[in-house]
Amino acid sequence: MSGDSAKVENPRRHALVKLKRDIEHEMHDLQNLLKKPSADVGEKRSWAGPNATTWHSDIEGRRKAMLAQLGSLLPAVQAEINKAPEKVSPAAAKLMQLDLRR
């Protein structure tokens, strides 16, 4: 037995690819999260005044921070995918599967 014939699909890489696909699928909803509540409050909208302005500023700050974190999520997952070999030994694959079940 030599070379790639003894190798199997890398379970960790497979899990990372699935994670990336799932994130991409949810990204639109996540990017729009808090957008409507933020737009509805402050500056003569459904709720106005100093408290509304403070709330609006706070929610917009949180939304921007969340979007920044989301923006770095896909590249981080892709970097891990790029590091993971496509094929590994059966023994390594078994250990990875056990680790992924935790």
CSV table of C-alpha atoms in Angstrom, one decimal:
chain,number,residue,atom,x,y,z
A,1,MET,CA,0.0,0.0,0.0
A,2,SER,CA,1.4,3.3,-1.0
A,3,GLY,CA,0.5,6.9,-1.9
A,4,ASP,CA,-3.1,8.1,-2.1
A,5,SER,CA,-4.7,4.7,-2.5
A,6,ALA,CA,-4.6,4.3,1.3
A,7,LYS,CA,-6.0,7.8,1.9
A,8,VAL,CA,-9.6,8.7,2.7
A,9,GLU,CA,-11.6,12.0,2.7
A,10,ASN,CA,-10.6,14.3,5.6
A,11,PRO,CA,-13.6,14.5,7.9
A,12,ARG,CA,-12.4,17.8,9.4
A,13,ARG,CA,-12.1,19.4,6.0
A,14,HIS,CA,-15.6,18.0,5.1
A,15,ALA,CA,-17.0,19.6,8.3
A,16,LEU,CA,-15.4,22.9,7.6
A,17,VAL,CA,-16.7,23.0,4.0
A,18,LYS,CA,-20.2,22.2,5.4
A,19,LEU,CA,-19.8,25.0,8.0
A,20,LYS,CA,-18.8,27.5,5.3
A,21,ARG,CA,-21.8,26.5,3.2
A,22,ASP,CA,-24.1,26.9,6.2
A,23,ILE,CA,-22.7,30.3,7.0
A,24,GLU,CA,-23.1,31.5,3.4
A,25,HIS,CA,-26.7,30.3,3.5
A,26,GLU,CA,-27.4,32.2,6.7
A,27,MET,CA,-25.3,35.3,5.8
A,28,HIS,CA,-28.2,37.3,4.2
A,29,ASP,CA,-30.4,36.9,7.3
A,30,LEU,CA,-27.5,37.7,9.6
A,31,GLN,CA,-26.5,40.8,7.7
A,32,ASN,CA,-30.1,42.2,7.9
A,33,LEU,CA,-30.4,41.3,11.6
A,34,LEU,CA,-31.2,44.5,13.6
A,35,LYS,CA,-31.5,46.6,10.5
A,36,LYS,CA,-35.3,47.2,10.7
A,37,PRO,CA,-35.4,47.8,14.5
A,38,SER,CA,-32.5,50.3,14.1
A,39,ALA,CA,-34.2,52.1,11.2
A,40,ASP,CA,-37.6,52.3,13.0
A,41,VAL,CA,-36.3,54.2,16.0
A,42,GLY,CA,-35.0,57.7,16.5
A,43,GLU,CA,-35.2,61.0,14.5
A,44,LYS,CA,-39.0,61.3,14.2
A,45,ARG,CA,-39.6,57.6,13.5
A,46,SER,CA,-41.9,55.3,15.5
A,47,TRP,CA,-40.0,56.3,18.7
A,48,ALA,CA,-38.2,59.6,19.0
A,49,GLY,CA,-36.5,61.6,21.7
A,50,PRO,CA,-33.2,61.4,23.6
A,51,ASN,CA,-33.8,57.8,24.8
A,52,ALA,CA,-34.7,56.7,21.3
A,53,THR,CA,-31.6,58.4,19.9
A,54,THR,CA,-29.4,56.7,22.5
A,55,TRP,CA,-31.1,53.3,21.8
A,56,HIS,CA,-30.7,53.8,18.0
A,57,SER,CA,-27.0,54.7,18.4
A,58,ASP,CA,-26.4,51.6,20.6
A,59,ILE,CA,-28.2,49.2,18.3
A,60,GLU,CA,-26.4,50.6,15.3
A,61,GLY,CA,-23.1,50.2,17.0
A,62,ARG,CA,-23.9,46.6,17.9
A,63,ARG,CA,-25.1,46.0,14.3
A,64,LYS,CA,-21.9,47.4,12.9
A,65,ALA,CA,-19.8,45.3,15.3
A,66,MET,CA,-21.7,42.2,14.3
A,67,LEU,CA,-21.3,42.9,10.6
A,68,ALA,CA,-17.5,43.3,11.1
A,69,GLN,CA,-17.4,39.9,12.9
A,70,LEU,CA,-19.4,38.3,10.1
A,71,GLY,CA,-17.1,39.8,7.5
A,72,SER,CA,-14.1,38.0,9.1
A,73,LEU,CA,-15.9,34.7,9.7
A,74,LEU,CA,-15.9,33.3,6.1
A,75,PRO,CA,-12.2,34.1,5.5
A,76,ALA,CA,-11.3,32.5,8.8
A,77,VAL,CA,-13.2,29.3,7.9
A,78,GLN,CA,-11.7,29.3,4.4
A,79,ALA,CA,-8.2,29.6,5.8
A,80,GLU,CA,-8.8,26.5,7.9
A,81,ILE,CA,-10.2,24.7,4.9
A,82,ASN,CA,-7.0,25.6,2.9
A,83,LYS,CA,-4.8,24.3,5.7
A,84,ALA,CA,-6.6,20.9,5.9
A,85,PRO,CA,-5.5,18.2,3.4
A,86,GLU,CA,-8.2,16.7,1.2
A,87,LYS,CA,-7.2,13.2,2.0
A,88,VAL,CA,-5.8,11.6,5.2
A,89,SER,CA,-4.9,8.1,6.4
A,90,PRO,CA,-7.8,6.0,7.7
A,91,ALA,CA,-6.4,6.1,11.2
A,92,ALA,CA,-6.2,9.9,11.2
A,93,ALA,CA,-9.7,10.1,9.8
A,94,LYS,CA,-11.0,7.9,12.6
A,95,LEU,CA,-9.4,10.1,15.2
A,96,MET,CA,-10.8,13.3,13.5
A,97,GLN,CA,-14.3,11.7,13.5
A,98,LEU,CA,-14.1,11.0,17.2
A,99,ASP,CA,-12.9,14.5,17.8
A,100,LEU,CA,-15.7,16.0,15.8
A,101,ARG,CA,-18.3,14.1,17.9
A,102,ARG,CA,-17.3,15.9,21.1
